[in-house]
Amino acid sequence: MNEKQKKKPWAGRFKSELDPIVQKYTRSVHVDRRLAPYDIQGSRAHVRMLAAQGLVTSRDEEQILRALGQIEEEIESGQFPYRDELEDIHMNIEYRLQEIAGEAGGRIHTGRSRNDQVALDLKMLCLQTAIGWRAQILEIQKVLLERAQELKTSLFPGWTHLQAAQPLSWGHYLLAFGEMLGRDDRRLAFFQELHSTSPLGAGALAGSTLPLDPERSAQELGFAASFANSYDVVGDRDFLLELLQIACQLMLHLSRLAEDFLYFSSTAVNWIELPDSLCTGSSMMPQKKNLDVLELARGKTASVLGHATAVACLIKGLPTSYHRDLQQDKEHLFATIDAVIGTLEVIPLVVSGFQINQERVQNAMKQGFLMATDLAEYLVTRGTPFRVAHERVGKLVAYCLEEGLTLEQLSLEKLQELAPECGPEVREVLKLESFLRRRWHKGSSGLVSIEQQIAHWGERIGALS
Ligand code: ARG
């Protein structure tokens, strides 16, 4: 047996060396080294628990803790000797611990398996990620709120089916994303609560004959509780998949925002403009100013959906308990985290930076009969059944289309000819400026509601930051 084979903790049972092709195929340290800080934290809690339970001496505990400190420094400074032949980050750290602390290092894996170890590390990383995402979401919400306040009375043509529908305030529009992200934030908060269970002490699948105290290490690591069932917890990846599912929802929201902004700033629409600092050019066409950053937000959303689907497929065919397939979960997790963090970083720049091309928007507002529904509702207030009102306004719109007029340009006589219920105040109803004033109920796009929303988010964000 050569030096490399001796390093394997399971070497005792094996008669021949691992084939190098299999070694290369099964290793994961190039990916899971990202778990190192959590592995060290988990090992610290584990050795303290072992010492408290009399399973290692306080001298061993001290030596192990000191060696873990050194390993931490080596990793941070890029000096840590990663070894592919030791498969993963867990065995790399344990091996290095033995190199530094000698026999004491050989005691760290007492009552522990890589199965509970990897579940612990992953869970800590996922919970930490949720904290980070929530902080980033809060930053976006602050920017959304600021711009909503600034643009609460500024209107543009809202759409359904991509067809002009009714006016919408930019403030109301931006606050819609505040709501979407608010739901994502609550999903993450519930995620943190639901998965605050430490797997440490579950061992390979069945716990240990040694007098472990999983509750102690759980507490030290900041979990609300330790696992209730060792068999459940070693194979549990609900938390990982759930984080990716939350990422899907979050990215879908950001992708829709990106798509909207791409549309708003397209050459044909041209309602908004982004600062040059957020845009890129073309290698061939000198005049181009592209919003690649938003296209990439859309594109990265596709990747995240793929990663979540991949993990769901990974788990779908698995029997209960730990299986090595689960090693693959990390690639998807890490790629998702990077895509989400990057997108959450970029979106606030876009929201704070966009400028409205008022002339283009005002022109667009004159088209599409945006006040037709308000007119029909005005007829309802004059006693007309809504179905009849709808028909009458439809006829007025048809007349305008024939004559090349807007509803606002119609004379009172013409309005009364096709909709006899109209009084002189109808002129006021048809003015775009009345749109924000004539809606009162909660959640509507009227100014009262927009101000309520701003106050609500101001309070929430104030309380959180
Ligand atoms: N590298 C493995 C993973 O990430 C660690 C667990 C290995 N456990 C085992 N019994 N082979 O899933």
Short mmCIF file of C-alpha atoms and ligand atoms in Angstrom, two decimals:
data_model
loop_
_atom_site.label_atom_id
_atom_site.label_comp_id
_atom_site.label_asym_id
_atom_site.label_seq_id
_atom_site.Cartn_x
_atom_site.Cartn_y
_atom_site.Cartn_z
CA MET A 1 0.00 0.00 0.00
CA ASN A 2 1.38 3.40 -0.85
CA GLU A 3 1.23 6.60 1.20
CA LYS A 4 -1.94 7.82 -0.47
CA GLN A 5 -3.96 4.69 0.33
CA LYS A 6 -2.83 4.75 3.96
CA LYS A 7 -4.36 8.18 4.36
CA LYS A 8 -7.87 6.84 3.84
CA PRO A 9 -9.69 6.47 7.13
CA TRP A 10 -11.31 3.25 5.97
CA ALA A 11 -8.07 1.64 4.72
CA GLY A 12 -8.24 -1.10 7.37
CA ARG A 13 -10.74 -3.17 5.45
CA PHE A 14 -9.25 -2.75 1.99
CA LYS A 15 -6.66 -4.93 0.29
CA SER A 16 -5.98 -2.93 -2.84
CA GLU A 17 -5.62 0.73 -3.70
CA LEU A 18 -8.42 2.80 -5.13
CA ASP A 19 -8.26 2.99 -8.91
CA PRO A 20 -7.16 6.56 -9.82
CA ILE A 21 -10.03 6.85 -12.28
CA VAL A 22 -12.53 6.05 -9.51
CA GLN A 23 -10.76 8.43 -7.18
CA LYS A 24 -11.08 11.25 -9.67
CA TYR A 25 -14.71 10.40 -10.34
CA THR A 26 -15.78 10.26 -6.69
CA ARG A 27 -13.89 13.23 -5.24
CA SER A 28 -15.75 16.39 -4.36
CA VAL A 29 -13.24 18.53 -2.48
CA HIS A 30 -12.92 20.91 -5.42
CA VAL A 31 -16.61 21.73 -4.92
CA ASP A 32 -17.35 21.18 -1.24
CA ARG A 33 -14.35 23.14 0.07
CA ARG A 34 -16.92 25.91 0.30
CA LEU A 35 -18.31 24.09 3.33
CA ALA A 36 -15.02 24.43 5.23
CA PRO A 37 -16.02 27.27 7.62
CA TYR A 38 -19.13 25.34 8.66
CA ASP A 39 -17.20 22.08 8.99
CA ILE A 40 -14.78 23.77 11.39
CA GLN A 41 -17.60 25.36 13.36
CA GLY A 42 -19.36 21.99 13.58
CA SER A 43 -16.14 20.26 14.70
CA ARG A 44 -15.63 22.84 17.43
CA ALA A 45 -19.13 22.24 18.79
CA HIS A 46 -18.67 18.48 18.47
CA VAL A 47 -15.38 18.33 20.39
CA ARG A 48 -16.74 20.58 23.13
CA MET A 49 -19.70 18.25 23.49
CA LEU A 50 -17.37 15.20 23.55
CA ALA A 51 -15.29 16.84 26.30
CA ALA A 52 -18.36 17.81 28.31
CA GLN A 53 -19.53 14.20 28.11
CA GLY A 54 -16.13 12.84 29.19
CA LEU A 55 -15.52 11.22 25.81
CA VAL A 56 -12.29 13.17 25.24
CA THR A 57 -10.02 14.80 27.83
CA SER A 58 -9.86 18.56 28.12
CA ARG A 59 -6.26 18.31 26.92
CA ASP A 60 -7.43 16.61 23.72
CA GLU A 61 -10.18 19.18 23.40
CA GLU A 62 -7.69 21.99 23.69
CA GLN A 63 -5.33 20.45 21.14
CA ILE A 64 -8.16 19.86 18.69
CA LEU A 65 -9.49 23.39 19.08
CA ARG A 66 -6.04 24.85 18.56
CA ALA A 67 -5.49 22.73 15.44
CA LEU A 68 -8.91 23.75 14.11
CA GLY A 69 -7.86 27.37 14.57
CA GLN A 70 -4.73 26.73 12.56
CA ILE A 71 -6.70 24.98 9.82
CA GLU A 72 -9.07 27.91 9.67
CA GLU A 73 -6.15 30.28 9.17
CA GLU A 74 -4.60 28.02 6.54
CA ILE A 75 -7.86 27.97 4.61
CA GLU A 76 -8.33 31.73 4.84
CA SER A 77 -4.77 32.47 3.74
CA GLY A 78 -4.85 29.91 0.92
CA GLN A 79 -2.19 27.75 2.60
CA PHE A 80 -4.37 24.72 3.31
CA PRO A 81 -3.10 21.60 1.54
CA TYR A 82 -6.21 20.27 -0.20
CA ARG A 83 -5.76 16.66 -1.26
CA ASP A 84 -7.97 15.11 -3.90
CA GLU A 85 -7.19 11.61 -2.65
CA LEU A 86 -9.01 12.52 0.58
CA GLU A 87 -12.26 12.85 -1.36
CA ASP A 88 -14.04 15.68 0.33
CA ILE A 89 -13.52 18.68 2.58
CA HIS A 90 -14.58 16.71 5.66
CA MET A 91 -11.83 14.11 5.32
CA ASN A 92 -9.33 16.75 4.30
CA ILE A 93 -9.94 18.69 7.49
CA GLU A 94 -9.94 15.58 9.67
CA TYR A 95 -6.68 14.39 8.14
CA ARG A 96 -5.01 17.77 8.59
CA LEU A 97 -6.24 17.80 12.18
CA GLN A 98 -4.39 14.55 12.79
CA GLU A 99 -1.29 15.94 11.12
CA ILE A 100 -1.33 18.93 13.44
CA ALA A 101 -2.73 17.48 16.68
CA GLY A 102 -1.51 13.88 16.38
CA GLU A 103 -3.46 11.30 18.38
CA ALA A 104 -5.92 13.87 19.74
CA GLY A 105 -6.95 14.60 16.14
CA GLY A 106 -7.89 10.94 15.78
CA ARG A 107 -10.63 11.48 18.35
CA ILE A 108 -12.64 14.17 16.57
CA HIS A 109 -14.74 11.67 14.61
CA THR A 110 -15.94 9.98 17.81
CA GLY A 111 -19.69 9.40 17.52
CA ARG A 112 -19.81 11.21 14.19
CA SER A 113 -20.21 10.19 10.55
CA ARG A 114 -19.71 12.19 7.42
CA ASN A 115 -23.42 11.70 6.94
CA ASP A 116 -24.46 13.84 9.90
CA GLN A 117 -21.43 16.05 9.30
CA VAL A 118 -22.32 16.91 5.71
CA ALA A 119 -26.00 17.39 6.60
CA LEU A 120 -24.94 19.79 9.35
CA ASP A 121 -22.53 21.77 7.19
CA LEU A 122 -25.04 22.11 4.38
CA LYS A 123 -27.81 23.14 6.71
CA MET A 124 -25.70 25.81 8.36
CA LEU A 125 -24.68 27.13 4.97
CA CYS A 126 -28.29 27.21 3.77
CA LEU A 127 -29.50 29.00 6.91
CA GLN A 128 -26.70 31.53 6.61
CA THR A 129 -27.59 32.02 2.96
CA ALA A 130 -31.19 32.78 3.92
CA ILE A 131 -29.94 35.53 6.26
CA GLY A 132 -27.85 37.04 3.45
CA TRP A 133 -30.64 36.92 0.87
CA ARG A 134 -33.05 38.54 3.31
CA ALA A 135 -30.63 41.41 3.87
CA GLN A 136 -30.28 41.88 0.12
CA ILE A 137 -34.04 41.75 -0.38
CA LEU A 138 -34.38 44.47 2.24
CA GLU A 139 -31.95 46.66 0.29
CA ILE A 140 -34.02 46.24 -2.89
CA GLN A 141 -37.19 47.04 -0.98
CA LYS A 142 -35.62 50.25 0.30
CA VAL A 143 -34.78 51.32 -3.24
CA LEU A 144 -38.24 50.33 -4.50
CA LEU A 145 -39.80 52.37 -1.72
CA GLU A 146 -37.67 55.44 -2.41
CA ARG A 147 -38.51 55.40 -6.09
CA ALA A 148 -42.19 54.68 -5.40
CA GLN A 149 -42.32 57.74 -3.17
CA GLU A 150 -40.66 59.84 -5.85
CA LEU A 151 -42.85 58.51 -8.69
CA LYS A 152 -46.17 57.98 -6.93
CA THR A 153 -48.07 60.45 -9.10
CA SER A 154 -46.24 59.72 -12.34
CA LEU A 155 -48.41 57.64 -14.70
CA PHE A 156 -47.70 55.29 -17.58
CA PRO A 157 -49.92 52.97 -19.62
CA GLY A 158 -50.50 49.79 -17.62
CA TRP A 159 -51.14 46.73 -19.70
CA THR A 160 -52.77 43.33 -19.81
CA HIS A 161 -51.94 41.02 -22.72
CA LEU A 162 -49.23 43.61 -23.53
CA GLN A 163 -52.09 45.85 -24.75
CA ALA A 164 -52.70 49.27 -23.24
CA ALA A 165 -55.24 48.79 -20.44
CA GLN A 166 -55.48 51.41 -17.70
CA PRO A 167 -53.09 54.05 -16.40
CA LEU A 168 -50.73 52.95 -13.66
CA SER A 169 -48.53 54.96 -11.35
CA TRP A 170 -44.86 54.05 -11.46
CA GLY A 171 -45.08 54.07 -7.68
CA HIS A 172 -47.85 51.47 -7.64
CA TYR A 173 -45.93 49.44 -10.20
CA LEU A 174 -42.73 49.40 -8.12
CA LEU A 175 -44.63 48.62 -4.93
CA ALA A 176 -45.95 45.48 -6.63
CA PHE A 177 -42.38 44.18 -6.57
CA GLY A 178 -42.15 45.21 -2.93
CA GLU A 179 -45.05 42.81 -2.30
CA MET A 180 -43.49 39.98 -4.33
CA LEU A 181 -40.16 40.32 -2.54
CA GLY A 182 -41.99 40.64 0.76
CA ARG A 183 -43.49 37.19 0.17
CA ASP A 184 -40.04 35.82 -0.66
CA ASP A 185 -38.72 37.31 2.55
CA ARG A 186 -41.48 35.62 4.55
CA ARG A 187 -40.76 32.32 2.80
CA LEU A 188 -37.14 32.65 3.90
CA ALA A 189 -38.17 33.54 7.45
CA PHE A 190 -40.33 30.43 7.66
CA PHE A 191 -37.51 28.42 6.10
CA GLN A 192 -35.19 29.53 8.90
CA GLU A 193 -37.73 28.51 11.53
CA LEU A 194 -38.64 25.18 9.95
CA HIS A 195 -35.08 23.96 9.51
CA SER A 196 -33.53 25.07 12.76
CA THR A 197 -32.71 21.47 13.72
CA SER A 198 -29.14 20.25 14.11
CA PRO A 199 -28.28 16.86 12.54
CA LEU A 200 -25.08 16.50 14.58
CA GLY A 201 -25.07 13.28 16.61
CA ALA A 202 -27.21 11.31 14.15
CA GLY A 203 -24.07 9.47 13.04
CA ALA A 204 -24.29 7.40 9.88
CA LEU A 205 -28.01 6.72 10.36
CA ALA A 206 -28.68 5.34 13.83
CA GLY A 207 -27.01 7.61 16.39
CA SER A 208 -24.33 6.21 18.68
CA THR A 209 -23.80 3.88 21.63
CA LEU A 210 -21.63 6.59 23.19
CA PRO A 211 -23.29 9.03 25.60
CA LEU A 212 -23.53 11.95 23.15
CA ASP A 213 -25.45 15.13 23.93
CA PRO A 214 -26.76 16.35 20.56
CA GLU A 215 -28.80 19.07 22.28
CA ARG A 216 -25.63 20.68 23.58
CA SER A 217 -23.95 20.96 20.19
CA ALA A 218 -27.23 22.08 18.62
CA GLN A 219 -27.45 24.91 21.13
CA GLU A 220 -23.85 25.92 20.66
CA LEU A 221 -24.39 26.11 16.91
CA GLY A 222 -27.45 28.31 17.33
CA PHE A 223 -30.09 25.76 16.30
CA ALA A 224 -33.46 25.78 18.03
CA ALA A 225 -33.23 22.02 18.67
CA SER A 226 -31.37 18.84 17.81
CA PHE A 227 -32.77 16.18 15.45
CA ALA A 228 -35.72 14.08 16.59
CA ASN A 229 -34.92 11.07 14.39
CA SER A 230 -31.40 10.15 13.27
CA TYR A 231 -32.60 8.20 10.26
CA ASP A 232 -34.68 11.11 8.96
CA VAL A 233 -32.01 13.69 9.40
CA VAL A 234 -29.08 11.99 7.63
CA GLY A 235 -31.03 11.74 4.40
CA ASP A 236 -33.00 14.97 4.80
CA ARG A 237 -32.35 17.45 2.03
CA ASP A 238 -35.74 19.17 2.28
CA PHE A 239 -33.97 22.29 3.43
CA LEU A 240 -31.64 22.35 0.45
CA LEU A 241 -34.37 21.76 -2.08
CA GLU A 242 -36.63 24.26 -0.35
CA LEU A 243 -33.96 26.94 -0.48
CA LEU A 244 -33.64 26.31 -4.22
CA GLN A 245 -37.41 26.43 -4.60
CA ILE A 246 -37.52 29.75 -2.78
CA ALA A 247 -34.69 30.85 -5.08
CA CYS A 248 -36.86 29.90 -8.07
CA GLN A 249 -39.73 32.04 -6.82
CA LEU A 250 -37.43 34.93 -5.99
CA MET A 251 -35.63 34.76 -9.32
CA LEU A 252 -38.94 34.52 -11.19
CA HIS A 253 -39.93 37.81 -9.59
CA LEU A 254 -36.64 39.42 -10.55
CA SER A 255 -36.83 37.94 -14.03
CA ARG A 256 -40.25 39.47 -14.58
CA LEU A 257 -38.93 42.81 -13.42
CA ALA A 258 -36.00 42.40 -15.82
CA GLU A 259 -38.35 41.54 -18.66
CA ASP A 260 -40.55 44.56 -17.93
CA PHE A 261 -37.58 46.89 -17.88
CA LEU A 262 -36.22 45.41 -21.10
CA TYR A 263 -39.58 46.05 -22.69
CA PHE A 264 -39.89 49.58 -21.25
CA SER A 265 -36.45 50.47 -22.59
CA SER A 266 -36.72 48.71 -25.96
CA THR A 267 -36.21 50.91 -29.01
CA ALA A 268 -39.86 50.55 -29.97
CA VAL A 269 -41.26 51.53 -26.55
CA ASN A 270 -38.50 53.73 -25.12
CA TRP A 271 -40.27 54.81 -21.92
CA ILE A 272 -37.24 54.48 -19.70
CA GLU A 273 -33.49 54.74 -19.95
CA LEU A 274 -30.79 53.15 -17.82
CA PRO A 275 -27.53 54.92 -16.99
CA ASP A 276 -24.56 54.08 -19.23
CA SER A 277 -22.77 52.61 -16.23
CA LEU A 278 -25.26 49.71 -16.20
CA CYS A 279 -25.23 49.02 -19.93
CA THR A 280 -22.89 47.36 -22.39
CA GLY A 281 -22.16 47.95 -26.05
CA SER A 282 -21.77 45.89 -29.19
CA SER A 283 -18.45 44.68 -30.59
CA MET A 284 -19.63 45.52 -34.09
CA MET A 285 -22.45 48.09 -34.01
CA PRO A 286 -21.07 51.36 -32.66
CA GLN A 287 -24.44 52.90 -31.77
CA LYS A 288 -25.67 50.11 -29.50
CA LYS A 289 -26.46 50.40 -25.81
CA ASN A 290 -27.64 47.07 -24.47
CA LEU A 291 -29.17 46.02 -21.15
CA ASP A 292 -27.26 42.76 -20.90
CA VAL A 293 -27.48 42.90 -17.15
CA LEU A 294 -31.26 42.40 -17.29
CA GLU A 295 -31.02 39.73 -19.96
CA LEU A 296 -28.60 37.89 -17.70
CA ALA A 297 -31.02 38.19 -14.78
CA ARG A 298 -33.55 36.40 -17.00
CA GLY A 299 -30.93 33.90 -18.12
CA LYS A 300 -29.70 33.13 -14.61
CA THR A 301 -33.30 32.54 -13.58
CA ALA A 302 -33.39 29.74 -16.15
CA SER A 303 -30.24 28.25 -14.58
CA VAL A 304 -31.75 28.40 -11.09
CA LEU A 305 -34.93 26.66 -12.25
CA GLY A 306 -32.69 23.99 -13.74
CA HIS A 307 -30.70 23.55 -10.52
CA ALA A 308 -33.84 23.16 -8.42
CA THR A 309 -35.22 20.63 -10.88
CA ALA A 310 -31.91 18.75 -10.83
CA VAL A 311 -31.97 18.45 -7.04
CA ALA A 312 -35.61 17.35 -7.06
CA CYS A 313 -34.69 14.65 -9.61
CA LEU A 314 -31.68 13.67 -7.51
CA ILE A 315 -33.88 13.05 -4.48
CA LYS A 316 -36.81 11.56 -6.39
CA GLY A 317 -35.24 8.17 -7.05
CA LEU A 318 -33.48 7.85 -3.70
CA PRO A 319 -34.43 5.42 -0.98
CA THR A 320 -34.47 6.92 2.53
CA SER A 321 -31.17 7.57 4.37
CA TYR A 322 -27.87 8.81 2.94
CA HIS A 323 -26.72 7.86 -0.54
CA ARG A 324 -23.71 9.12 -2.39
CA ASP A 325 -25.90 10.64 -5.08
CA LEU A 326 -26.48 13.41 -2.56
CA GLN A 327 -22.90 14.58 -3.06
CA GLN A 328 -24.17 16.13 -6.30
CA ASP A 329 -26.52 18.50 -4.46
CA LYS A 330 -23.70 20.94 -3.72
CA GLU A 331 -22.96 21.96 -7.31
CA HIS A 332 -26.57 23.01 -7.74
CA LEU A 333 -26.74 24.71 -4.38
CA PHE A 334 -23.58 26.76 -4.86
CA ALA A 335 -24.39 27.74 -8.43
CA THR A 336 -27.84 28.87 -7.29
CA ILE A 337 -26.47 30.88 -4.39
CA ASP A 338 -24.05 32.70 -6.70
CA ALA A 339 -26.75 33.44 -9.28
CA VAL A 340 -29.17 34.75 -6.64
CA ILE A 341 -26.62 36.88 -4.78
CA GLY A 342 -25.39 38.39 -8.05
CA THR A 343 -28.89 39.18 -9.27
CA LEU A 344 -29.93 40.65 -5.92
CA GLU A 345 -26.87 42.88 -6.14
CA VAL A 346 -27.62 44.16 -9.62
CA ILE A 347 -31.37 44.81 -9.42
CA PRO A 348 -31.20 47.72 -6.94
CA LEU A 349 -28.82 49.53 -9.32
CA VAL A 350 -31.39 49.20 -12.09
CA VAL A 351 -34.31 50.30 -9.91
CA SER A 352 -32.49 53.31 -8.52
CA GLY A 353 -30.93 54.25 -11.85
CA PHE A 354 -33.77 54.21 -14.37
CA GLN A 355 -35.00 57.52 -15.76
CA ILE A 356 -38.39 58.06 -17.33
CA ASN A 357 -38.62 59.43 -20.85
CA GLN A 358 -41.68 61.59 -20.02
CA GLU A 359 -42.34 62.76 -23.56
CA ARG A 360 -42.60 59.21 -24.88
CA VAL A 361 -44.75 58.14 -21.94
CA GLN A 362 -47.12 61.11 -22.34
CA ASN A 363 -47.53 60.26 -26.02
CA ALA A 364 -48.27 56.66 -25.19
CA MET A 365 -50.83 57.75 -22.60
CA LYS A 366 -52.86 59.44 -25.32
CA GLN A 367 -53.34 56.14 -27.08
CA GLY A 368 -55.24 53.04 -26.08
CA PHE A 369 -58.33 54.68 -24.47
CA LEU A 370 -56.86 54.13 -21.01
CA MET A 371 -59.79 55.88 -19.28
CA ALA A 372 -62.51 53.75 -20.93
CA THR A 373 -63.05 51.64 -17.81
CA ASP A 374 -63.26 54.73 -15.59
CA LEU A 375 -65.90 56.09 -17.95
CA ALA A 376 -67.92 52.86 -17.77
CA GLU A 377 -67.69 52.96 -13.97
CA TYR A 378 -68.84 56.57 -14.01
CA LEU A 379 -71.94 55.45 -15.92
CA VAL A 380 -72.49 52.82 -13.22
CA THR A 381 -72.54 55.61 -10.62
CA ARG A 382 -75.30 57.21 -12.72
CA GLY A 383 -77.41 54.06 -12.35
CA THR A 384 -76.46 52.24 -15.56
CA PRO A 385 -75.97 48.44 -15.24
CA PHE A 386 -72.28 47.68 -15.85
CA ARG A 387 -73.00 45.47 -18.89
CA VAL A 388 -74.90 48.34 -20.55
CA ALA A 389 -72.21 50.85 -19.60
CA HIS A 390 -69.53 48.57 -21.09
CA GLU A 391 -71.46 48.40 -24.37
CA ARG A 392 -71.98 52.18 -24.51
CA VAL A 393 -68.33 52.99 -23.88
CA GLY A 394 -67.39 50.32 -26.43
CA LYS A 395 -69.49 52.20 -28.99
CA LEU A 396 -67.83 55.50 -28.04
CA VAL A 397 -64.41 53.88 -28.52
CA ALA A 398 -65.48 52.50 -31.92
CA TYR A 399 -66.63 56.00 -32.93
CA CYS A 400 -63.30 57.52 -31.78
CA LEU A 401 -61.38 54.89 -33.77
CA GLU A 402 -63.32 55.76 -36.91
CA GLU A 403 -62.82 59.50 -36.43
CA GLY A 404 -59.25 59.34 -35.16
CA LEU A 405 -60.18 60.95 -31.81
CA THR A 406 -59.47 60.26 -28.14
CA LEU A 407 -62.29 59.95 -25.59
CA GLU A 408 -61.16 63.23 -24.05
CA GLN A 409 -61.61 65.00 -27.39
CA LEU A 410 -65.30 64.06 -27.67
CA SER A 411 -67.84 66.83 -27.14
CA LEU A 412 -70.35 66.50 -24.30
CA GLU A 413 -73.10 66.25 -26.94
CA LYS A 414 -71.43 63.29 -28.62
CA LEU A 415 -70.83 61.60 -25.28
CA GLN A 416 -74.48 62.12 -24.32
CA GLU A 417 -75.68 60.89 -27.69
CA LEU A 418 -74.14 57.44 -27.15
CA ALA A 419 -74.24 57.45 -23.34
CA PRO A 420 -77.22 59.61 -22.28
CA GLU A 421 -76.43 59.22 -18.55
CA CYS A 422 -73.37 61.49 -18.94
CA GLY A 423 -73.49 64.77 -17.00
CA PRO A 424 -71.06 67.67 -17.49
CA GLU A 425 -68.70 66.23 -14.83
CA VAL A 426 -67.85 63.46 -17.31
CA ARG A 427 -65.13 65.72 -18.71
CA GLU A 428 -63.39 65.54 -15.32
CA VAL A 429 -63.73 61.74 -15.27
CA LEU A 430 -61.99 61.46 -18.62
CA LYS A 431 -58.96 63.48 -17.56
CA LEU A 432 -55.92 61.29 -16.91
CA GLU A 433 -55.16 63.36 -13.82
CA SER A 434 -58.36 62.18 -12.19
CA PHE A 435 -57.24 58.56 -12.32
CA LEU A 436 -55.25 58.71 -9.06
CA ARG A 437 -57.94 60.75 -7.28
CA ARG A 438 -60.93 58.59 -8.16
CA ARG A 439 -59.79 55.32 -6.58
CA TRP A 440 -60.11 54.98 -2.85
CA HIS A 441 -60.16 51.40 -1.80
CA LYS A 442 -57.31 49.52 -0.18
CA GLY A 443 -54.78 48.08 -2.60
CA SER A 444 -56.04 50.08 -5.60
CA SER A 445 -53.75 52.19 -7.73
CA GLY A 446 -55.27 55.40 -6.36
CA LEU A 447 -53.06 57.87 -4.54
CA VAL A 448 -54.63 57.12 -1.14
CA SER A 449 -53.81 53.45 -1.48
CA ILE A 450 -50.31 54.13 -2.82
CA GLU A 451 -49.61 56.32 0.19
CA GLN A 452 -50.95 53.60 2.49
CA GLN A 453 -48.63 51.09 0.84
CA ILE A 454 -45.67 53.45 1.19
CA ALA A 455 -46.46 53.96 4.87
CA HIS A 456 -46.79 50.21 5.40
CA TRP A 457 -43.47 49.39 3.75
CA GLY A 458 -41.77 52.35 5.39
CA GLU A 459 -42.77 50.97 8.78
CA ARG A 460 -41.80 47.40 7.95
CA ILE A 461 -38.45 48.29 6.48
CA GLY A 462 -37.77 50.75 9.29
CA ALA A 463 -38.45 48.02 11.80
CA LEU A 464 -36.20 45.56 10.00
CA SER A 465 -33.21 47.80 9.28
N1 ARG B 1 -18.76 13.91 0.20
C1 ARG B 1 -19.92 13.28 0.69
C2 ARG B 1 -21.14 14.11 0.33
O1 ARG B 1 -20.98 15.26 0.09
C3 ARG B 1 -19.85 13.17 2.17
C4 ARG B 1 -20.61 12.06 2.77
C5 ARG B 1 -19.99 10.77 2.45
N2 ARG B 1 -20.53 9.73 3.22
C6 ARG B 1 -20.30 8.50 2.92
N3 ARG B 1 -20.81 7.62 3.70
N4 ARG B 1 -19.60 8.14 1.86
O2 ARG B 1 -22.23 13.65 0.25
#
